Structure formats: C-alpha cells, structure tokens
mmCIF file with all atom_site columns, C-alpha atoms in Angstrom:
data_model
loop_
_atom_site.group_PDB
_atom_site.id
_atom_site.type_symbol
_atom_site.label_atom_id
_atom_site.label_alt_id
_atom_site.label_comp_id
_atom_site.label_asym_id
_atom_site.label_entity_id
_atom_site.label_seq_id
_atom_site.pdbx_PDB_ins_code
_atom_site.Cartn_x
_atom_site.Cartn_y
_atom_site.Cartn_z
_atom_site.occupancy
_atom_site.B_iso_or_equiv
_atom_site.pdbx_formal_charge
_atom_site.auth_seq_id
_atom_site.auth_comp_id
_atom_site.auth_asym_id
_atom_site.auth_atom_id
_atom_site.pdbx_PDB_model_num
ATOM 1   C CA . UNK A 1 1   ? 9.419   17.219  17.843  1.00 0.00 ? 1   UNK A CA 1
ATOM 2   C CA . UNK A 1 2   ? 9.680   13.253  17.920  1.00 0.00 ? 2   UNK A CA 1
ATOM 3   C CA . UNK A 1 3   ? 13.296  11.801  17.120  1.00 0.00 ? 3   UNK A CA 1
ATOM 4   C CA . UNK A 1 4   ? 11.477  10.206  14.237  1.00 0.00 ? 4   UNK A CA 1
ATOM 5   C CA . UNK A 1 5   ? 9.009   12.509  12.580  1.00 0.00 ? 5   UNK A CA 1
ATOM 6   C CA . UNK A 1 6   ? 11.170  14.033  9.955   1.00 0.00 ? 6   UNK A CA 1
ATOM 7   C CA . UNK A 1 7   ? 12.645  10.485  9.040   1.00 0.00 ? 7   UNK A CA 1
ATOM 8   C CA . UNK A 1 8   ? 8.743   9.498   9.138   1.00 0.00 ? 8   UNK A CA 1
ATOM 9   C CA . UNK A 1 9   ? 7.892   12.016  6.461   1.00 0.00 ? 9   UNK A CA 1
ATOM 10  C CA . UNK A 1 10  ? 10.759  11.334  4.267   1.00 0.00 ? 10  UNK A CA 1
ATOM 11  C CA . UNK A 1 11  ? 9.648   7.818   4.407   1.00 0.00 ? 11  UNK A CA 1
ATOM 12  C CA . UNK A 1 12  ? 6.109   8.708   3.500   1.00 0.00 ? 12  UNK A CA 1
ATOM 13  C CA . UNK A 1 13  ? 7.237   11.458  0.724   1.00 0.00 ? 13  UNK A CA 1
ATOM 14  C CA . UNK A 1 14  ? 5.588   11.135  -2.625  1.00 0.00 ? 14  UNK A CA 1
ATOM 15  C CA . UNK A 1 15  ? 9.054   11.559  -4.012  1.00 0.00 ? 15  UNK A CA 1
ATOM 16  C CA . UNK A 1 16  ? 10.321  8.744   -2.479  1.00 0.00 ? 16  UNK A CA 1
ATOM 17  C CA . UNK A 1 17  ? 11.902  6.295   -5.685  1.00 0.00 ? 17  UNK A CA 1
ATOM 18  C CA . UNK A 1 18  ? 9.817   3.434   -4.780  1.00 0.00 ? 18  UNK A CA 1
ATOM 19  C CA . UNK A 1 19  ? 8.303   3.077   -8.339  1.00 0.00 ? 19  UNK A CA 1
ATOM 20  C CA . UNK A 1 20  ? 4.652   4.373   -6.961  1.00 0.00 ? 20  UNK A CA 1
ATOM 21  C CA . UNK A 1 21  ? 3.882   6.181   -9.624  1.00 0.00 ? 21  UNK A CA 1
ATOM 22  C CA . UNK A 1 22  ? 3.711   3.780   -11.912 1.00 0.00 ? 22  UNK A CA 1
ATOM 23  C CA . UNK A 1 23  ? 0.504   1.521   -10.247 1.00 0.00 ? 23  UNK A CA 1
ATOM 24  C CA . UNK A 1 24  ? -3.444  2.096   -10.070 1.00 0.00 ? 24  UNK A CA 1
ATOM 25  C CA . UNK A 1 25  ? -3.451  -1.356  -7.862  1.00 0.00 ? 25  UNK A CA 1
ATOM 26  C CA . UNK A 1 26  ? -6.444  -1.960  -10.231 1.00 0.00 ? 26  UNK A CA 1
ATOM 27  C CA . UNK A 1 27  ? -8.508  1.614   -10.687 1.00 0.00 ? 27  UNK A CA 1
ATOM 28  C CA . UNK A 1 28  ? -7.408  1.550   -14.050 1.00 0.00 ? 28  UNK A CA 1
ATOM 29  C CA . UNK A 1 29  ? -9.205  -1.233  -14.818 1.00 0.00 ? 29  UNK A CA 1
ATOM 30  C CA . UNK A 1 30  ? -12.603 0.792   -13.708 1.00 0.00 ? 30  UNK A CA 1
ATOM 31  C CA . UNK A 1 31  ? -11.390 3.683   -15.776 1.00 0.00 ? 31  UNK A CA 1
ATOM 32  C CA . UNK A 1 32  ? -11.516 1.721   -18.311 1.00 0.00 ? 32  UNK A CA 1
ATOM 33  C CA . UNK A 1 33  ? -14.775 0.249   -18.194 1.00 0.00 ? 33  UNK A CA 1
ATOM 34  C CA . UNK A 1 34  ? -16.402 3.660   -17.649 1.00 0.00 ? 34  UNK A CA 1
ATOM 35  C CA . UNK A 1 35  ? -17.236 2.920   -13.397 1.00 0.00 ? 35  UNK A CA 1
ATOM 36  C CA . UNK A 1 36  ? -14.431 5.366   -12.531 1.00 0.00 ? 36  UNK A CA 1
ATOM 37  C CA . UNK A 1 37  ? -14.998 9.006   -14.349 1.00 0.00 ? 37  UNK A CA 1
ATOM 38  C CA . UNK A 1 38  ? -14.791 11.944  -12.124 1.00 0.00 ? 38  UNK A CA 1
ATOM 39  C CA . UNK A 1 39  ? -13.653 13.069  -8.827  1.00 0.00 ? 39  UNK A CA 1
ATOM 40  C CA . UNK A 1 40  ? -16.894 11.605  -7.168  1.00 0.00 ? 40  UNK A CA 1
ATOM 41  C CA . UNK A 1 41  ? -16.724 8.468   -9.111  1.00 0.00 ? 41  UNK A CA 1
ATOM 42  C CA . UNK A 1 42  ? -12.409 8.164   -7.899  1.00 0.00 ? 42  UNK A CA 1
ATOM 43  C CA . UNK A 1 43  ? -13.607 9.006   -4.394  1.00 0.00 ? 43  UNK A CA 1
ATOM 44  C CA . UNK A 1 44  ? -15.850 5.833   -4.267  1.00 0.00 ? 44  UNK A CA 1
ATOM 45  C CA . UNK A 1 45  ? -13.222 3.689   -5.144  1.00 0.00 ? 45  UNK A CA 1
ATOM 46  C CA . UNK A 1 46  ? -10.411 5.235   -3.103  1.00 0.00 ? 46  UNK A CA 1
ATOM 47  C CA . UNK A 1 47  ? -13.032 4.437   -0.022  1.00 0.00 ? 47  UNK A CA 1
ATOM 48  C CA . UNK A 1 48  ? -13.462 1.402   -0.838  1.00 0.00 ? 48  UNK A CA 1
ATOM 49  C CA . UNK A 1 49  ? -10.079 0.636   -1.259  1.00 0.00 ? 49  UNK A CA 1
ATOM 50  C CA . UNK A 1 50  ? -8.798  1.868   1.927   1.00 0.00 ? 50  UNK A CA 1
ATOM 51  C CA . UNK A 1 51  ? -11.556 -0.307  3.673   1.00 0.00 ? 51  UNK A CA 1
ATOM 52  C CA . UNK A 1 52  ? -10.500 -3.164  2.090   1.00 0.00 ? 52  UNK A CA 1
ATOM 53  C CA . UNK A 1 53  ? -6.827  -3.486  0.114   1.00 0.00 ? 53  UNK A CA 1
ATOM 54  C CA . UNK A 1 54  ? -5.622  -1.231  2.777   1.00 0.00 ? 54  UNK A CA 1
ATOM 55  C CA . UNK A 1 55  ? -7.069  -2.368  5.722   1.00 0.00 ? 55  UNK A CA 1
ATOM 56  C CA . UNK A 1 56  ? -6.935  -6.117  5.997   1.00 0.00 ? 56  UNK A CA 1
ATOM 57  C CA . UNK A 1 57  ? -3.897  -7.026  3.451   1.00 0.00 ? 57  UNK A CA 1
ATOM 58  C CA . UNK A 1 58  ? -1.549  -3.870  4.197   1.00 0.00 ? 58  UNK A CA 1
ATOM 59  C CA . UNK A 1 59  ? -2.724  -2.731  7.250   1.00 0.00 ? 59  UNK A CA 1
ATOM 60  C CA . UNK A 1 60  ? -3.147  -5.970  9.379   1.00 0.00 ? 60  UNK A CA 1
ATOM 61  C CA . UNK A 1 61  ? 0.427   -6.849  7.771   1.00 0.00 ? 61  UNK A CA 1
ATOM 62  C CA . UNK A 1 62  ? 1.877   -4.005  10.068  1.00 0.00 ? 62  UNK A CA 1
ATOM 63  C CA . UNK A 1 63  ? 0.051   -4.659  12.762  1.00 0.00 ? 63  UNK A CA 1
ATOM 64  C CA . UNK A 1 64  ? 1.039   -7.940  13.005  1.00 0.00 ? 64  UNK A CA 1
ATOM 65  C CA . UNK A 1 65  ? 4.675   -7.461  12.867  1.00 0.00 ? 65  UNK A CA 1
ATOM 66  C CA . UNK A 1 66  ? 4.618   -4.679  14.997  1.00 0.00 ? 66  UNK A CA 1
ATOM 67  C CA . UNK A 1 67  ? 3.385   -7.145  17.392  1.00 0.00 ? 67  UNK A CA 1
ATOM 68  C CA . UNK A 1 68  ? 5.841   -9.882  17.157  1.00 0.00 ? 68  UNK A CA 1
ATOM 69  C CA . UNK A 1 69  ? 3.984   -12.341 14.506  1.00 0.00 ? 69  UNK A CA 1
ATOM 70  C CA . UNK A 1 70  ? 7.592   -13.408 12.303  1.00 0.00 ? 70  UNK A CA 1
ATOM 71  C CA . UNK A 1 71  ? 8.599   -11.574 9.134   1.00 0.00 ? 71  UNK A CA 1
ATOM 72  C CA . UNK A 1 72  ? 9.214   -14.503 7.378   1.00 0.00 ? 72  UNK A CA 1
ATOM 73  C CA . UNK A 1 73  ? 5.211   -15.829 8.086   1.00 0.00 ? 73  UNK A CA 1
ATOM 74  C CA . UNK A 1 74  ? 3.765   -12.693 7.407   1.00 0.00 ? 74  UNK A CA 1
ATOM 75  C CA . UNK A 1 75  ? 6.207   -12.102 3.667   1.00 0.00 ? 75  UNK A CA 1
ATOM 76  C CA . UNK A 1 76  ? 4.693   -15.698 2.643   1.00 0.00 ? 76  UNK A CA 1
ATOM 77  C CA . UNK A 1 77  ? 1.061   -15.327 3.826   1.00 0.00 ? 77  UNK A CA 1
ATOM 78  C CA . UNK A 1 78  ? 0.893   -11.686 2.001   1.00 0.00 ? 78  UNK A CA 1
ATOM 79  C CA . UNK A 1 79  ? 2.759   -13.616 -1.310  1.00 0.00 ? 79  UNK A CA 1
ATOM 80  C CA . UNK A 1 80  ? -0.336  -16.061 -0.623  1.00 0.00 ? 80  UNK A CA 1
ATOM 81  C CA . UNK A 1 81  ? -2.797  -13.818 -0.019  1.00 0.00 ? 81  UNK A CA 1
ATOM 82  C CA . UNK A 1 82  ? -2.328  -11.356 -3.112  1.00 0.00 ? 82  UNK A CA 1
ATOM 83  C CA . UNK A 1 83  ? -3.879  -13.473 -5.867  1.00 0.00 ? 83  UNK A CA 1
ATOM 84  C CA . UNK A 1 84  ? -3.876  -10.725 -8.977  1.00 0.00 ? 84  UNK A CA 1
ATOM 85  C CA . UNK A 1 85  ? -0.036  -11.386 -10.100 1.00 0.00 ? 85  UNK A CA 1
ATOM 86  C CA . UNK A 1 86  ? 0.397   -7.714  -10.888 1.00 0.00 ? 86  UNK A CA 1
ATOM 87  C CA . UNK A 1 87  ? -0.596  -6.665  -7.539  1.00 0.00 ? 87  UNK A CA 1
ATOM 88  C CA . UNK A 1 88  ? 2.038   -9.121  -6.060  1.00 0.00 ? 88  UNK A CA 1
ATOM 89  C CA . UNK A 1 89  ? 4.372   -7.797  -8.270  1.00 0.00 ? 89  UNK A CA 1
ATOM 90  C CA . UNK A 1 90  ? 3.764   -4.438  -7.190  1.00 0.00 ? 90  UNK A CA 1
ATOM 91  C CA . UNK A 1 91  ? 3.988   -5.255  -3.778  1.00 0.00 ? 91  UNK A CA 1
ATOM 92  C CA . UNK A 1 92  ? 7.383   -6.685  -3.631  1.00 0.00 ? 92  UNK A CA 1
ATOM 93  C CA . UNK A 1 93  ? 8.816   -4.424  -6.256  1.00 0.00 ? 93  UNK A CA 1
ATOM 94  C CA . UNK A 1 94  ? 7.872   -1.281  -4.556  1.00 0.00 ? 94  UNK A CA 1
ATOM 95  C CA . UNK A 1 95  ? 8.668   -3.717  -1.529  1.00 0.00 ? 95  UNK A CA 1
ATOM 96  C CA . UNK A 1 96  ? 12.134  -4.117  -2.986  1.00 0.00 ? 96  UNK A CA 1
ATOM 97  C CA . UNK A 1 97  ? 13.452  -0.922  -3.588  1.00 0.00 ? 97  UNK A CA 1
ATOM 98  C CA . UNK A 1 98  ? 12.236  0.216   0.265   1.00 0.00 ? 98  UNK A CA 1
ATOM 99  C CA . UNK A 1 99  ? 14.281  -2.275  1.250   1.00 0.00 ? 99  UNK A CA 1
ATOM 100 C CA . UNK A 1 100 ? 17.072  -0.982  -0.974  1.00 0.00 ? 100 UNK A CA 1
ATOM 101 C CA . UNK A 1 101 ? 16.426  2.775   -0.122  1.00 0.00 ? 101 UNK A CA 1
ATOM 102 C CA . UNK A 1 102 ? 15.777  1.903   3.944   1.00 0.00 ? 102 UNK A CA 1
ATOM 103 C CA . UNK A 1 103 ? 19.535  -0.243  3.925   1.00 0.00 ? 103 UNK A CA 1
ATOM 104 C CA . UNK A 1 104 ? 21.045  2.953   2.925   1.00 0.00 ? 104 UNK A CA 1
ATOM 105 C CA . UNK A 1 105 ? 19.198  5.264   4.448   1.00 0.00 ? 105 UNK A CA 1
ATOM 106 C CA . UNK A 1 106 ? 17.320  4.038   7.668   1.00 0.00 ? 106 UNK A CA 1
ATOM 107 C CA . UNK A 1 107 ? 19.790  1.127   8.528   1.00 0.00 ? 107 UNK A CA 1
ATOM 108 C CA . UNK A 1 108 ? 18.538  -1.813  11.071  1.00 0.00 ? 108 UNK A CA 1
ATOM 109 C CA . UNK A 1 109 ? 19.797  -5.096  11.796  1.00 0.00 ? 109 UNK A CA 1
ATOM 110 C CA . UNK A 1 110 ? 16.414  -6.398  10.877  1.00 0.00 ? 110 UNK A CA 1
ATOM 111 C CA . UNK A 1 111 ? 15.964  -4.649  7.751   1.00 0.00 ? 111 UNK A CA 1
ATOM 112 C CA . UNK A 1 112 ? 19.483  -5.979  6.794   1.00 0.00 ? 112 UNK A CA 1
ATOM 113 C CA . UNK A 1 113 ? 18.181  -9.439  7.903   1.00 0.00 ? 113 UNK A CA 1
ATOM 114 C CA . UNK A 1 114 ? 14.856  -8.836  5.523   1.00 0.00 ? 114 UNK A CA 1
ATOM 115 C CA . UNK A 1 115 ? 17.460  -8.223  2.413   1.00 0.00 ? 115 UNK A CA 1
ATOM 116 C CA . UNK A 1 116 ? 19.167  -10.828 3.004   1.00 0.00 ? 116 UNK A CA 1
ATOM 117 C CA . UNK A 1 117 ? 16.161  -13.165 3.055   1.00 0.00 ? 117 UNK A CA 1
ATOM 118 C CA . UNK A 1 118 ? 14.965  -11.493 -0.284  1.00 0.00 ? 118 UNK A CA 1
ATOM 119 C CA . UNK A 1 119 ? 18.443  -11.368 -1.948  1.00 0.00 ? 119 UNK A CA 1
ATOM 120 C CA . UNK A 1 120 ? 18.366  -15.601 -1.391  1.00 0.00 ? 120 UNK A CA 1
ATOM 121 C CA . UNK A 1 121 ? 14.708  -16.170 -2.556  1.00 0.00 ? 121 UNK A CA 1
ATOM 122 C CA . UNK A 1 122 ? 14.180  -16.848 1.072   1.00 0.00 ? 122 UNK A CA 1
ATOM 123 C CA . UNK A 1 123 ? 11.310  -13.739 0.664   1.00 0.00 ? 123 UNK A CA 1
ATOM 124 C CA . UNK A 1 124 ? 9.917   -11.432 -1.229  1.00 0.00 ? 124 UNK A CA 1
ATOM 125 C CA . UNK A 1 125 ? 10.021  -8.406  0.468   1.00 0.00 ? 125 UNK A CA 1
ATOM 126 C CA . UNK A 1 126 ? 6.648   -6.891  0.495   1.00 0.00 ? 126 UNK A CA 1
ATOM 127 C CA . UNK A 1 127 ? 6.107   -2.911  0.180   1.00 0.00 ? 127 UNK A CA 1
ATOM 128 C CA . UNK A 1 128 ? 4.039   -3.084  4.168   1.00 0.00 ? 128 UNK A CA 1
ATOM 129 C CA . UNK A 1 129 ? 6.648   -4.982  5.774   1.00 0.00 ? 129 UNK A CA 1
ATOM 130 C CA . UNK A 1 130 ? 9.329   -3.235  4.774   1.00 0.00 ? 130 UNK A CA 1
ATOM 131 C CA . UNK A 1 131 ? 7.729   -0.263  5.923   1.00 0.00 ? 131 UNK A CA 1
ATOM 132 C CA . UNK A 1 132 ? 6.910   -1.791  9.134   1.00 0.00 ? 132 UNK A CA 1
ATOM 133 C CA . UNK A 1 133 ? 10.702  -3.470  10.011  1.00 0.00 ? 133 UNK A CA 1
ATOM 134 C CA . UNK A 1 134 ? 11.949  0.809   9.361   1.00 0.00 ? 134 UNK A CA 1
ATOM 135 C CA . UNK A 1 135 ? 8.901   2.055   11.385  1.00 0.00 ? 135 UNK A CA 1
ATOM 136 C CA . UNK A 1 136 ? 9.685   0.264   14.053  1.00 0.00 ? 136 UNK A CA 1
ATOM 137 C CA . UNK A 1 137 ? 13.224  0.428   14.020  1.00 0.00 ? 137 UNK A CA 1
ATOM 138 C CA . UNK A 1 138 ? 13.009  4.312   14.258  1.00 0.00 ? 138 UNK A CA 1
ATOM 139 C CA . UNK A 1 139 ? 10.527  4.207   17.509  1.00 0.00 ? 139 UNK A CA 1
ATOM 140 C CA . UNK A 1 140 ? 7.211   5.040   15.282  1.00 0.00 ? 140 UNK A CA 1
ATOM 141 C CA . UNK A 1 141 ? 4.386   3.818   17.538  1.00 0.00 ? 141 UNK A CA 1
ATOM 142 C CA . UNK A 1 142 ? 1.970   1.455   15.718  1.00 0.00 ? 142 UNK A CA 1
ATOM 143 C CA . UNK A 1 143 ? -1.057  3.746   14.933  1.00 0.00 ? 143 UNK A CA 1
ATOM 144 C CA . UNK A 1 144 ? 1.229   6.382   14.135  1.00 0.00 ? 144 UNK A CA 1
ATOM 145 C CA . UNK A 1 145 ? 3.633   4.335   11.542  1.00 0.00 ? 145 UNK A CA 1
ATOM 146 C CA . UNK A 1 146 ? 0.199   2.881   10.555  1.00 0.00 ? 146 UNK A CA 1
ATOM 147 C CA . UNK A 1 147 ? -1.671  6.197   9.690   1.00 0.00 ? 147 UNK A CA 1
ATOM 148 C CA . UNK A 1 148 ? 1.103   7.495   7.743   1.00 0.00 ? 148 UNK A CA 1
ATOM 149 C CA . UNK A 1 149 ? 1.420   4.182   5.469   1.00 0.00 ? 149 UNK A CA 1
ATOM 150 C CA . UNK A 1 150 ? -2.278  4.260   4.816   1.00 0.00 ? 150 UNK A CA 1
ATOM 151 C CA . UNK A 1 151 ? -2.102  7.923   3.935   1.00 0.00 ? 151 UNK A CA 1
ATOM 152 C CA . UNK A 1 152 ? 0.969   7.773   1.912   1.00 0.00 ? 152 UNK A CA 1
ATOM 153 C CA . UNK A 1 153 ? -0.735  4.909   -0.148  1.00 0.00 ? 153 UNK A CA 1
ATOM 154 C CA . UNK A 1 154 ? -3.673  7.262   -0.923  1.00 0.00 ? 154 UNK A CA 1
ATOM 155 C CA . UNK A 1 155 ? -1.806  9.925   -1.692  1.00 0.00 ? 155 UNK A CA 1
ATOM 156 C CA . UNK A 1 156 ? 0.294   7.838   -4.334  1.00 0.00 ? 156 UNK A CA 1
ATOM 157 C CA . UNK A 1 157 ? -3.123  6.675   -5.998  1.00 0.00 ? 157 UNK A CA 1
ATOM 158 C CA . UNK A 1 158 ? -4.742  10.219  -5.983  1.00 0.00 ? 158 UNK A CA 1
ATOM 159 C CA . UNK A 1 159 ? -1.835  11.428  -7.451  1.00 0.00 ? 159 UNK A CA 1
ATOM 160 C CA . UNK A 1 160 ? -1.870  8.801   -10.379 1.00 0.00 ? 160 UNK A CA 1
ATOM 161 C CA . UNK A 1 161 ? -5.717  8.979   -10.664 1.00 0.00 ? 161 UNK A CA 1
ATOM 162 C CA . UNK A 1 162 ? -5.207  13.296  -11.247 1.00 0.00 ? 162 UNK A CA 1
ATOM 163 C CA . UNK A 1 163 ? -3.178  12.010  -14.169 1.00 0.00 ? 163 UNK A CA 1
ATOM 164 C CA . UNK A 1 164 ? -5.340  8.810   -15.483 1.00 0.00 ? 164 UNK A CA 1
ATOM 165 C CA . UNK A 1 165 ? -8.908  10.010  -15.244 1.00 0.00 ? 165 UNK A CA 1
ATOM 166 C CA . UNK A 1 166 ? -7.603  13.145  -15.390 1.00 0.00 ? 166 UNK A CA 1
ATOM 167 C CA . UNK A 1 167 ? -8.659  15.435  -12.556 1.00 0.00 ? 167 UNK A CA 1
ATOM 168 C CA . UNK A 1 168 ? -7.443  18.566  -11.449 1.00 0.00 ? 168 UNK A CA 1
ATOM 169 C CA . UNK A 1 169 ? -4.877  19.160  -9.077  1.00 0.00 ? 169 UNK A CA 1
ATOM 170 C CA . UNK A 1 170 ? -7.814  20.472  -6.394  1.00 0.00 ? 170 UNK A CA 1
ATOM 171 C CA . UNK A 1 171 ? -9.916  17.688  -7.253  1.00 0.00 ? 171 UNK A CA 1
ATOM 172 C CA . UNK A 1 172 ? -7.236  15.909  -5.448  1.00 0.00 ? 172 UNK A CA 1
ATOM 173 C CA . UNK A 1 173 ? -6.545  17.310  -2.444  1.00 0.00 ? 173 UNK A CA 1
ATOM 174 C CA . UNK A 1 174 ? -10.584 17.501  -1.858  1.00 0.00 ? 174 UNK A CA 1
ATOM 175 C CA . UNK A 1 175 ? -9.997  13.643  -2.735  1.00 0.00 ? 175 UNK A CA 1
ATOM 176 C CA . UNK A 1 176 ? -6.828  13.444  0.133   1.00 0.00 ? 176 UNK A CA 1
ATOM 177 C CA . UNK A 1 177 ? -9.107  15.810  2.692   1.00 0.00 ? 177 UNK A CA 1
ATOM 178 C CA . UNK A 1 178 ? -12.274 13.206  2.229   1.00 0.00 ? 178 UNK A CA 1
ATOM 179 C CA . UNK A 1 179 ? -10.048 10.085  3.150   1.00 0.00 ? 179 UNK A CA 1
ATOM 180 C CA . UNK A 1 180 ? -8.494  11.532  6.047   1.00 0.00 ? 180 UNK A CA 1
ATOM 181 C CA . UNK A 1 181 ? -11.763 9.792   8.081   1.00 0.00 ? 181 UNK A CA 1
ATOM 182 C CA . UNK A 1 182 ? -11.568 6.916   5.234   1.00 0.00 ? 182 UNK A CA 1
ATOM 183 C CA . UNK A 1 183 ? -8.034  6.410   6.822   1.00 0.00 ? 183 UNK A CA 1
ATOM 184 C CA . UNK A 1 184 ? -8.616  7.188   10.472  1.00 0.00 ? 184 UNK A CA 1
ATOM 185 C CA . UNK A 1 185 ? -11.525 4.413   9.955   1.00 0.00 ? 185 UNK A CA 1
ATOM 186 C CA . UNK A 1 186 ? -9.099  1.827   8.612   1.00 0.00 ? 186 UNK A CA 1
ATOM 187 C CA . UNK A 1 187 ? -6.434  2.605   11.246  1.00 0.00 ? 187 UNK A CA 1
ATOM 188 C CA . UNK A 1 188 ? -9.733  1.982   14.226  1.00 0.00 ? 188 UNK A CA 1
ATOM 189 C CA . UNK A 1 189 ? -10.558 -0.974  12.230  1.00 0.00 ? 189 UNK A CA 1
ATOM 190 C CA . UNK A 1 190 ? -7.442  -2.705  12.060  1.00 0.00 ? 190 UNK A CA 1
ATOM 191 C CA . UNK A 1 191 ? -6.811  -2.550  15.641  1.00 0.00 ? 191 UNK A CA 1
ATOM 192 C CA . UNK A 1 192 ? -9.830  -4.741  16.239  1.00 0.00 ? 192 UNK A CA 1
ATOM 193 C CA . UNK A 1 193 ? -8.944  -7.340  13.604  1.00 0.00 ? 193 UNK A CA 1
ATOM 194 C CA . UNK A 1 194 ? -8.186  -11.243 14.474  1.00 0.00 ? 194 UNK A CA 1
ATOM 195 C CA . UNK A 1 195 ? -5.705  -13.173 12.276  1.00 0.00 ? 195 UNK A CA 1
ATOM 196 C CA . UNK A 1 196 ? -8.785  -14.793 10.680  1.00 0.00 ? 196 UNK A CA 1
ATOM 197 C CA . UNK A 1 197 ? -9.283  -11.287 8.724   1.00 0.00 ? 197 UNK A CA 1
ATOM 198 C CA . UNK A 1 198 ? -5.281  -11.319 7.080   1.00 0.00 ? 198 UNK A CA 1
ATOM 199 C CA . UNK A 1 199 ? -6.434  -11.337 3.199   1.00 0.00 ? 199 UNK A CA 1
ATOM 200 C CA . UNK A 1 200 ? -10.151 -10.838 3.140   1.00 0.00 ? 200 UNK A CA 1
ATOM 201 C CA . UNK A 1 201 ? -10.383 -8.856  0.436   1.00 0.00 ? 201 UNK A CA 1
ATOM 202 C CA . UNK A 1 202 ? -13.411 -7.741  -1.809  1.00 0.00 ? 202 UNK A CA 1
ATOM 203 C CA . UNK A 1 203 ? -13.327 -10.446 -5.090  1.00 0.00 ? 203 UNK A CA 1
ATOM 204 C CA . UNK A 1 204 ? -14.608 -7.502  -6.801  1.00 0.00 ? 204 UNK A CA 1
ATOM 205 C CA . UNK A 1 205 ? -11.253 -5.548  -6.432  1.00 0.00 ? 205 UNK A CA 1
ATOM 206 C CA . UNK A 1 206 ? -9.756  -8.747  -6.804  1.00 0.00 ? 206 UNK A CA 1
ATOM 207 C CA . UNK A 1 207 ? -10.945 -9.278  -10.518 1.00 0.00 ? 207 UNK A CA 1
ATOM 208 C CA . UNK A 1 208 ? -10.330 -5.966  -11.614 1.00 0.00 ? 208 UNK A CA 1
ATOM 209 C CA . UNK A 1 209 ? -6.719  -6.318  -10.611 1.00 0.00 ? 209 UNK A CA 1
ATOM 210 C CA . UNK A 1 210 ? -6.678  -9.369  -12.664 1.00 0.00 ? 210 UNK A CA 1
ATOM 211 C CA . UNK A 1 211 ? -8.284  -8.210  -15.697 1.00 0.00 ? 211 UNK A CA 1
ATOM 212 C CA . UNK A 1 212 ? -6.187  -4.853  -15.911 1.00 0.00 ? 212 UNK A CA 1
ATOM 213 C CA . UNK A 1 213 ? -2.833  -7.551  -17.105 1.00 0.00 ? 213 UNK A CA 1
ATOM 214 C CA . UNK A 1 214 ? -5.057  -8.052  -19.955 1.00 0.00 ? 214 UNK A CA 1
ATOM 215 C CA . UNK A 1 215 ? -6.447  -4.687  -20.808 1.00 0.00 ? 215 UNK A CA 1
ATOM 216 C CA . UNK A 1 216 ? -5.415  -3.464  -25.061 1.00 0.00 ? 216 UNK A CA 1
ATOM 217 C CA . UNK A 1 217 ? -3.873  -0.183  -23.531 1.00 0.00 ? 217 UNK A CA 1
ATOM 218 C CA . UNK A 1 218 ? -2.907  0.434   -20.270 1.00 0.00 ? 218 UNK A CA 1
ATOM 219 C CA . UNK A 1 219 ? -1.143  3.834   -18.544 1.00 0.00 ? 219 UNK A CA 1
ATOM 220 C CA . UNK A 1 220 ? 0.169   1.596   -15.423 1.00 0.00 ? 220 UNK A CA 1
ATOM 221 C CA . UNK A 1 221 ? 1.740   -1.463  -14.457 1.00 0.00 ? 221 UNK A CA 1
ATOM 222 C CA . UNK A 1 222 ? -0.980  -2.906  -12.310 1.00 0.00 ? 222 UNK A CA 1
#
C-alpha cells in the first residue's frame, strides 16, 4: 500500500466536517423548476457538472498548482472566476475548514503558509486548492489526487441529491457507478487543458447558481 492512500481516503471521506452536506452547487435550483426529478433526470446534471464545474474551475485549479502556477494567482483567479456569490462562498468555506482540518491533521509548511494568507485577507482559501497544497504534500501523484477530488465531489452531491429529490439509497450508487467514466473523462480532459480554459464554465449552470440565492424555500446553502 502507498504511504498516502489511507490519509487519501480520509481526506476524501464523506464524513469529513467540511460543511458538504449542506450545498447542491446549484441542482437545487433545477429541482425546483421541475428539470431535475428522478435518478435519470440527477444523472444528466451530475454529467454535466463534472464536465464542466468540475473540470475546468476545480479540476484545472489542481492541475495547475500541482505544476508550479502560484497559490496566491490561482486563490484570486478562482475568487474571479466563480461569479454566483453562493458558489464562491461555498468554495472558500468548505475551502476554509480543509484548511483548518488539514493544519491539524495533514500538517505542511505550505498549507500553514495558505492559512496564514487567508487568516490576513491575503486569500480566500478555496475548497480545490486546499486540497491540492495536502495532496501534494503527502506524495499523491496528480491524476491520482485529481480522481479522488472529482469523485469525492460527486459523491457529496449524490448524497445530497438522495435527500433533495429524494432518491433511494441504490439510486445513488447506480448514480456514483455511472460517473466513474463521467470522472475518468474529466480527469483525461483536464490534462489536455491550456490556461485559456481556467473558468469556462456553462452560463447555464452559471444562472442557476445565481437564481437558487433567491429561491422562496431552499434545503441548501447554494
């Protein structure tokens, strides 16, 4: 077994307290307007979210910092790139508290360096780059550290959508079986990505992010 693999899936838990539970990251916005209904319905949506959200915010995010691009430049161009407020808020307080939870846990001299920058205003600590700094600080190769964020975001979602929509619990793991090649896509994709492609996001996904702050009821925080 690799030095890091056990560390790697405590890192990628479900149960890890980084506030996951409470976001849709926008589905519940097509919940409520009827689009998102049933496991088939969810399944369309989680694809298209890994191809997009997934892949070139989150994903090129941790490629880039695996190879070298500075933490500081990528923190501000994701803070620039996320236009729906909730989603930014998301990011960095799910962000935040892997920062908090890596410090104690995983300790690095760069992770330590990303608190401090957040702790001053300096950055905001985004949930992908904090992910990335304790990654790579525990030897996870790229497509490796990158597979298991993807897949650890889908998970999270399916696991909210079983309660939202609702579906049953099988529904969702034939929901987390269907994006394995959804994910295994997105981790191909990314690799072949220029910097031109950091933040091109669907608007689509974009205004349903922003209209869910607005919605009369709402089960989730973005």
């Amino acid at each position: 077994m690799s030095s890091y693999q056990l560390a790697l899936q405590q890192l990628c838990d479900s149960t890890l307290p980084t506030g996951a539970f409470a976001h849709s990251l926008g589905f519940e916005t097509y919940i409520e307007r009827g689009v998102v209904a049933d496991e088939g319905s969810f399944g369309v949506w989680l694809s298209a979210f890994i191809s997009q959200q997934l892949t070139y915010s989150d994903g090129l995010a941790i490629r880039f910092l695996y190879e070298g691009v500075g933490l500081g430049e990528l923190d501000a161009h994701l803070s620039a790139q996320l236009l729906p407020r909730q989603l930014r808020e998301a990011s960095t307080k799910m962000g935040g508290r892997l920062i908090e939870i890596g410090t104690e846990v995983f300790p690095s001299a760069e992770l330590e360096a990303y608190r401090a920058r957040v702790t001053t205003g300096e950055a905001a600590g985004h949930q992908p780059l904090a992910f990335a700094v304790v990654a790579r600080s525990l030897g996870v190769p790229f497509e490796e550290a990158l597979a298991a964020y993807l897949f650890a975001a889908v998970t999270s979602l399916t696991q909210n959508a079983v309660r939202a929509i609702p579906l049953g619990q099988n529904s969702g793991q034939r929901l987390l079986r269907k994006a394995h090649d959804d994910v295994a896509a997105a981790v191909e994709h990314v690799r072949h990505l220029s910097w031109d492609d950091f933040g091109a996001v669907s608007p689509g996904l974009e205004i349903s992010q922003m209209r869910h702050e607005w919605q009369r009821a709402r089960m989730f925080m973005s």
